[in-house]
Coordinates of C-alpha atoms and ligand atoms in Angstrom, one line a residue:
M1 CA 164.0 5.2 113.6
K2 CA 163.0 2.8 110.9
Y3 CA 160.5 0.2 111.9
K4 CA 161.0 -3.4 110.7
R5 CA 157.9 -5.7 111.1
G6 CA 158.3 -8.1 113.9
S7 CA 161.2 -6.2 115.8
S8 CA 160.2 -4.5 119.0
M9 CA 159.5 -0.8 119.0
N10 CA 160.7 2.0 121.2
V11 CA 158.7 5.2 120.1
P12 CA 158.7 8.3 122.4
L13 CA 156.1 10.8 122.2
I14 CA 158.5 13.4 120.9
D15 CA 162.2 12.8 120.0
L16 CA 164.2 15.7 121.0
Q17 CA 167.6 13.8 120.4
A18 CA 166.6 13.2 116.7
Q19 CA 165.8 16.8 116.5
Y20 CA 169.2 18.0 117.9
R21 CA 171.0 15.5 115.6
G22 CA 169.4 17.4 112.6
I23 CA 170.9 20.9 113.8
A24 CA 173.7 20.0 115.9
A25 CA 176.5 21.9 114.2
E26 CA 174.6 25.0 114.1
I27 CA 173.5 24.8 117.7
N28 CA 176.9 24.0 119.0
E29 CA 178.5 26.8 117.2
A30 CA 175.6 29.4 118.6
V31 CA 175.9 28.1 122.1
I32 CA 179.9 28.3 121.9
S33 CA 179.6 31.8 120.7
V34 CA 177.6 32.8 123.6
L35 CA 180.0 31.1 126.0
E36 CA 183.0 33.0 124.4
S37 CA 181.1 36.4 124.5
G38 CA 181.0 36.6 128.3
R39 CA 177.7 38.1 128.0
Y40 CA 175.0 35.6 129.4
I41 CA 172.0 37.8 130.5
L42 CA 169.9 40.0 128.5
S43 CA 172.4 40.9 125.7
D44 CA 172.4 40.5 121.8
N45 CA 170.6 37.3 121.4
V46 CA 167.7 38.1 123.6
E47 CA 167.3 41.3 121.9
A48 CA 167.6 39.8 118.4
L49 CA 165.2 36.9 119.3
E50 CA 162.7 39.4 120.5
K51 CA 162.7 41.3 117.3
E52 CA 162.6 38.1 115.3
L53 CA 159.6 36.7 117.2
A54 CA 157.6 39.8 117.2
A55 CA 158.0 40.1 113.3
Y56 CA 157.1 36.3 112.9
C57 CA 153.9 36.8 114.9
G58 CA 153.1 40.0 113.4
V59 CA 153.1 42.0 116.6
P60 CA 155.2 45.0 117.5
Y61 CA 156.8 44.1 120.6
A62 CA 158.1 41.1 122.4
V63 CA 159.7 40.6 125.7
G64 CA 161.8 37.5 126.8
V65 CA 161.2 36.1 130.3
A66 CA 162.1 32.8 132.3
S67 CA 159.2 30.6 131.2
G68 CA 155.7 30.6 129.8
T69 CA 154.3 30.5 133.2
D70 CA 156.3 33.9 134.3
A71 CA 155.1 35.3 130.6
L72 CA 151.4 34.8 132.0
L73 CA 152.1 36.2 135.3
L74 CA 154.1 39.3 134.5
C75 CA 151.5 39.9 131.7
L76 CA 148.7 39.8 134.1
E77 CA 150.7 42.1 136.5
A78 CA 151.6 44.6 133.9
Y79 CA 148.0 45.0 133.1
G80 CA 147.2 45.6 136.8
I81 CA 145.0 42.3 137.3
G82 CA 144.9 41.6 141.0
F83 CA 142.7 41.1 144.1
G84 CA 138.9 41.4 143.3
D85 CA 139.3 40.6 139.7
E86 CA 137.9 37.5 137.9
V87 CA 139.7 36.0 134.8
V88 CA 137.7 33.6 132.8
T89 CA 139.7 30.7 131.4
T90 CA 139.4 27.0 130.2
P91 CA 139.3 24.2 132.6
Y92 CA 141.1 21.9 130.2
T93 CA 144.6 23.0 130.0
F94 CA 148.0 22.8 131.7
F95 CA 147.7 24.0 135.2
A96 CA 149.8 27.1 134.6
S97 CA 147.1 29.0 132.7
A98 CA 145.0 29.1 135.9
E99 CA 148.1 29.2 138.2
A100 CA 149.1 32.7 136.9
I101 CA 145.6 34.2 137.6
S102 CA 145.6 32.9 141.2
R103 CA 149.3 34.1 141.7
V104 CA 148.4 37.8 140.8
G105 CA 145.7 37.4 143.4
A106 CA 142.8 37.3 141.0
V107 CA 140.3 34.4 140.8
P108 CA 140.2 32.0 137.8
V109 CA 136.6 31.3 136.5
F110 CA 136.5 28.2 134.5
A111 CA 134.1 28.1 131.3
D112 CA 133.5 24.9 129.5
I113 CA 135.1 23.8 126.2
D114 CA 133.7 23.1 122.8
P115 CA 133.9 19.3 122.8
V116 CA 135.1 19.3 118.9
T117 CA 138.1 21.6 119.1
F118 CA 138.8 21.1 122.9
N119 CA 139.1 25.0 123.1
I120 CA 137.2 27.3 125.4
D121 CA 133.7 27.8 124.1
P122 CA 132.8 31.7 123.8
R123 CA 129.2 31.0 124.6
Q124 CA 130.5 29.4 127.9
I125 CA 132.6 32.4 128.3
E126 CA 129.7 34.9 128.1
K127 CA 127.8 33.1 130.8
K128 CA 130.5 33.7 133.1
I129 CA 131.0 37.2 132.7
N130 CA 129.9 39.8 135.5
A131 CA 131.1 43.2 137.1
K132 CA 134.2 41.7 138.3
T133 CA 135.5 40.0 135.1
K134 CA 138.5 41.9 133.9
A135 CA 140.1 39.5 131.5
V136 CA 140.0 36.2 129.4
I137 CA 142.7 33.9 128.9
P138 CA 141.9 31.6 125.9
V139 CA 144.3 28.7 125.5
H140 CA 145.2 27.5 121.8
L141 CA 145.2 24.0 123.0
F142 CA 147.4 21.3 121.5
G143 CA 148.3 23.8 118.8
Q144 CA 145.0 25.0 117.5
V145 CA 143.9 28.6 117.7
A146 CA 140.7 29.1 119.8
D147 CA 137.7 30.8 118.4
M148 CA 139.4 34.3 118.6
E149 CA 136.9 36.2 116.5
A150 CA 134.0 35.4 119.0
I151 CA 136.2 36.1 121.9
M152 CA 137.4 39.4 120.7
D153 CA 133.7 40.3 120.0
L154 CA 133.0 39.6 123.7
S155 CA 136.0 41.6 124.6
E156 CA 134.7 44.4 122.8
K157 CA 131.1 44.0 124.1
Y158 CA 132.3 43.8 127.8
G159 CA 135.6 45.8 127.7
L160 CA 137.7 42.7 128.6
L161 CA 141.3 42.3 128.3
V162 CA 142.4 39.2 126.2
I163 CA 145.8 37.4 127.0
E164 CA 146.4 34.5 124.7
D165 CA 147.9 31.3 126.3
A166 CA 149.8 30.6 123.2
C167 CA 152.4 28.2 124.9
Q168 CA 151.3 25.4 122.7
A169 CA 150.5 27.3 119.6
I170 CA 153.8 29.2 118.2
G171 CA 153.4 29.4 114.4
A172 CA 149.7 28.5 114.4
G173 CA 147.0 30.6 112.8
R174 CA 143.5 31.1 111.9
R175 CA 142.0 33.0 108.9
G176 CA 145.4 34.3 107.9
K177 CA 146.4 35.5 111.4
K178 CA 149.0 34.1 113.6
A179 CA 148.8 32.9 117.1
G180 CA 149.7 35.8 119.4
S181 CA 148.3 38.6 117.0
F182 CA 144.8 38.2 118.2
G183 CA 144.5 39.3 121.9
H184 CA 146.0 42.3 123.7
A185 CA 148.9 40.4 124.5
A186 CA 150.1 36.7 124.2
C187 CA 152.3 34.3 125.9
F188 CA 154.7 31.8 124.6
S189 CA 156.8 29.0 126.3
F190 CA 160.2 27.6 125.2
F191 CA 159.9 24.5 127.4
P192 CA 162.0 21.8 125.6
T193 CA 159.0 19.9 124.3
K194 CA 157.1 22.8 122.9
N195 CA 157.3 23.3 119.1
L196 CA 159.9 26.0 119.5
G197 CA 161.6 24.7 122.5
G198 CA 165.0 25.6 124.2
Y199 CA 167.5 23.5 126.1
G200 CA 166.0 24.6 129.5
D201 CA 163.1 27.1 130.4
G202 CA 162.1 30.2 128.7
G203 CA 159.4 32.1 127.5
M204 CA 158.1 35.5 125.7
V205 CA 155.3 38.1 125.8
V206 CA 154.1 39.7 122.5
T207 CA 152.0 42.8 122.5
A208 CA 151.0 45.5 120.3
D209 CA 150.9 47.8 123.7
K210 CA 154.2 49.8 124.0
K211 CA 153.5 50.7 127.6
V212 CA 152.7 46.9 128.8
A213 CA 155.9 45.8 126.9
A214 CA 157.8 48.5 128.8
K215 CA 156.4 47.4 132.2
I216 CA 157.1 43.7 131.4
R217 CA 160.7 44.8 130.7
I218 CA 160.9 46.3 134.0
L219 CA 159.1 43.7 136.0
R220 CA 161.4 40.9 134.7
A221 CA 164.4 42.9 136.2
H222 CA 163.4 43.5 139.8
G223 CA 161.2 46.5 138.9
S224 CA 164.0 48.6 137.6
A225 CA 164.5 50.3 134.2
V226 CA 167.7 51.6 135.2
K227 CA 170.1 49.2 137.0
Y228 CA 169.8 49.9 140.9
Y229 CA 166.9 52.2 140.6
H230 CA 163.7 50.4 141.6
Q231 CA 160.3 51.8 140.9
S232 CA 158.2 48.6 141.9
H233 CA 158.8 45.1 143.3
G234 CA 159.5 42.8 140.2
Y235 CA 160.9 39.3 139.5
N236 CA 164.1 38.0 138.4
S237 CA 162.6 36.3 135.1
R238 CA 164.9 36.8 132.2
L239 CA 165.3 34.7 129.0
D240 CA 168.8 34.0 129.1
E241 CA 171.5 34.4 126.3
I242 CA 172.2 30.8 125.7
Q243 CA 168.5 29.8 125.3
A244 CA 168.0 32.7 123.2
A245 CA 171.0 31.8 120.8
V246 CA 169.5 28.3 120.6
L247 CA 166.0 29.4 119.9
R248 CA 167.2 31.6 117.2
V249 CA 168.7 28.7 115.3
K250 CA 165.5 26.7 115.8
L251 CA 163.0 29.5 114.9
K252 CA 164.4 29.2 111.3
Q253 CA 163.4 25.7 111.3
L254 CA 159.8 26.2 112.8
D255 CA 157.6 26.5 109.9
R256 CA 159.2 23.4 108.3
W257 CA 159.0 21.5 111.4
N258 CA 155.4 22.5 111.7
A259 CA 154.6 21.5 108.2
L260 CA 156.0 18.1 108.9
R261 CA 153.9 17.6 112.1
R262 CA 150.8 18.5 109.9
E263 CA 151.6 16.1 107.1
K264 CA 152.1 13.3 109.9
A265 CA 149.0 14.3 111.6
G266 CA 147.2 14.3 108.3
L267 CA 148.3 10.5 107.8
Y268 CA 147.1 9.4 111.3
S269 CA 143.9 11.2 110.8
N270 CA 143.2 9.4 107.4
L271 CA 144.0 6.1 108.7
L272 CA 141.9 6.7 112.0
N273 CA 138.9 8.3 110.2
G274 CA 135.8 6.1 110.6
T275 CA 137.0 4.1 113.6
D276 CA 135.8 4.5 117.1
I277 CA 139.2 6.5 117.7
I278 CA 138.2 10.0 116.9
P279 CA 141.3 12.1 115.4
P280 CA 141.6 15.8 116.3
F281 CA 139.3 18.0 114.3
S282 CA 140.8 21.0 112.5
M283 CA 138.8 23.8 111.3
D284 CA 141.6 25.3 109.2
E285 CA 143.8 22.3 108.4
D286 CA 146.9 24.3 107.3
R287 CA 147.1 26.3 110.5
H288 CA 147.0 23.6 113.3
I289 CA 150.4 22.9 114.3
Y290 CA 149.7 19.7 116.3
H291 CA 151.8 20.5 119.4
L292 CA 150.3 17.3 120.5
Y293 CA 148.4 14.6 118.5
V294 CA 145.4 14.1 120.7
V295 CA 142.6 11.4 119.9
R296 CA 139.5 10.4 121.9
S297 CA 138.0 7.1 122.6
K298 CA 135.7 5.5 125.1
R299 CA 138.3 2.6 125.3
R300 CA 141.1 4.9 126.3
G301 CA 142.7 2.6 129.1
E302 CA 142.7 -0.5 126.9
L303 CA 144.1 1.3 123.9
M304 CA 147.0 3.0 125.9
A305 CA 147.8 -0.3 127.5
K306 CA 148.1 -1.8 124.0
L307 CA 150.5 0.9 122.9
R308 CA 152.6 0.6 126.0
E309 CA 152.9 -3.1 125.6
N310 CA 154.2 -2.6 122.2
G311 CA 156.8 -0.1 123.1
V312 CA 154.7 3.1 122.1
A313 CA 154.7 5.9 124.4
T314 CA 151.4 7.6 125.1
A315 CA 150.2 10.1 127.8
V316 CA 146.9 11.9 129.1
Y317 CA 146.8 15.5 128.7
Y318 CA 145.3 16.4 131.0
P319 CA 143.5 13.7 133.4
V320 CA 142.1 16.2 135.8
P321 CA 140.4 19.5 134.6
L322 CA 141.4 22.4 136.7
H323 CA 138.2 23.2 138.2
L324 CA 138.3 19.7 140.0
Q325 CA 141.9 20.1 141.1
E326 CA 142.5 19.9 144.9
V327 CA 144.0 23.5 144.9
Y328 CA 140.6 24.8 143.6
R329 CA 138.5 23.0 146.2
S330 CA 137.5 26.5 147.7
L331 CA 136.1 27.6 144.6
D332 CA 133.4 25.1 145.1
Y333 CA 133.2 23.5 141.5
R334 CA 131.4 19.9 141.4
A335 CA 131.8 17.0 139.1
G336 CA 129.3 17.6 136.4
D337 CA 129.7 21.6 136.3
L338 CA 131.9 21.6 133.2
P339 CA 130.7 18.2 131.7
E340 CA 132.7 18.7 128.2
A341 CA 136.0 19.5 129.7
E342 CA 135.2 16.5 132.2
R343 CA 134.3 14.1 129.4
A344 CA 137.5 15.3 127.4
A345 CA 139.7 14.4 130.3
G346 CA 138.2 11.0 130.6
E347 CA 138.6 10.0 126.9
T348 CA 141.5 11.6 125.2
F349 CA 145.1 10.6 125.0
A350 CA 148.2 11.6 122.9
I351 CA 150.1 9.3 120.5
P352 CA 153.6 10.1 119.1
L353 CA 154.0 13.0 116.9
Y354 CA 157.0 14.8 115.8
P355 CA 159.0 16.0 112.6
E356 CA 161.1 13.1 112.6
L357 CA 158.7 10.4 113.1
V358 CA 158.6 8.1 110.0
E359 CA 155.6 6.7 108.1
D360 CA 156.2 3.1 108.9
V361 CA 156.2 3.6 112.2
Q362 CA 153.0 5.8 112.2
R363 CA 151.3 3.0 110.3
E364 CA 152.3 0.3 112.8
I365 CA 151.1 2.6 115.8
V366 CA 147.8 2.7 114.0
R367 CA 147.8 -1.1 113.3
I368 CA 148.3 -1.7 117.2
L369 CA 145.5 0.5 117.9
L370 CA 143.1 -1.1 115.6
S371 CA 144.1 -4.5 116.2
Ligands
PLP401 C1 153.8 24.7 128.8 C2 152.6 25.7 129.0 C3 152.7 26.8 130.0 C4 153.7 26.9 130.9 O1 155.1 27.1 130.1 P1 156.3 27.0 130.9 O2 157.3 27.4 130.1 O3 156.5 25.4 131.1 O4 156.3 27.7 131.9 C5 151.2 27.3 130.1 N1 150.2 27.1 129.4 C6 150.3 26.2 128.5 C7 148.9 25.9 127.7 C8 151.3 25.5 128.5 O5 151.4 24.3 127.5

């Protein structure tokens, strides 16, 4: 949309209709060709997308599943993580990161974040490691890769499995390597609002471990490698052909879209620098993919109200850190245990950012914030 001064605004956090308008002809053709093919589950498009995404990440194997949550779940199960095991992760993330750990019967152990990047702090991870610790799930929050060099050092030192929750970071990178290529495996989500989103749910695991990739293929199809012969219990967790066809069209646009997000994030950050609204920090500016543009301020409530009054969408990601969620009451964390995550949860909010957002609107949003 083009903003005219004095007119009322209606700016969403992300504009998926605008994105669709830009690629409608190609998407429609891809979807119709699946409809006409008569093959809707685990066929050519899923297989092709798996190859394309593996190549994109620079990792040998990829397995499409039903969601990012299932990617985490099946991955943990394929590695044999379960009862009696502890998995260290961040308290400042979407719930699914920890939910998958609990679902396989293991215990999530929360380590505090670095207040500058909002990602899990490797020094805090090390404090939580004991004889039960089997794995670490770092989350590349808001599209910025966690401190993977330090985390992989811990992995070697203590013999820990590392599964990247890269659901918010497809195409992000750090020091020349892509998100998904640092750990033993990585999980992606194709939820519609993610940087590479389908028109429904979907997910993918990437890994260099051939055996684990094969296990996840079996788990996603009811524990069977050969139809009607079952070697284990599994799931019905497949990426479907229509979503894969859509995602193949969108994957070709991903780098361009991510570059546009970076450009627009750069403008916001320039305009906000030096104010009491702190823009996101990026160590390696060209590799943050700004899944969300999240700022922090002690005046969050007042600023969000001002945006809403002016027709600008805004939201809090995430208001309750996971260690203080009701479901984890039995883990016995207290307010104050993970102070940086708690402070971030109390001060941060997202403002609109998407590839189609225009500069006039961005400038108006900042004007509202600073008024
Ligand atoms: C979106 C997301 C997930 C879950 O993905 P779904 O496809 O919605 O199941 C997991 N972790 C993080 C960090 C996410 O942002």
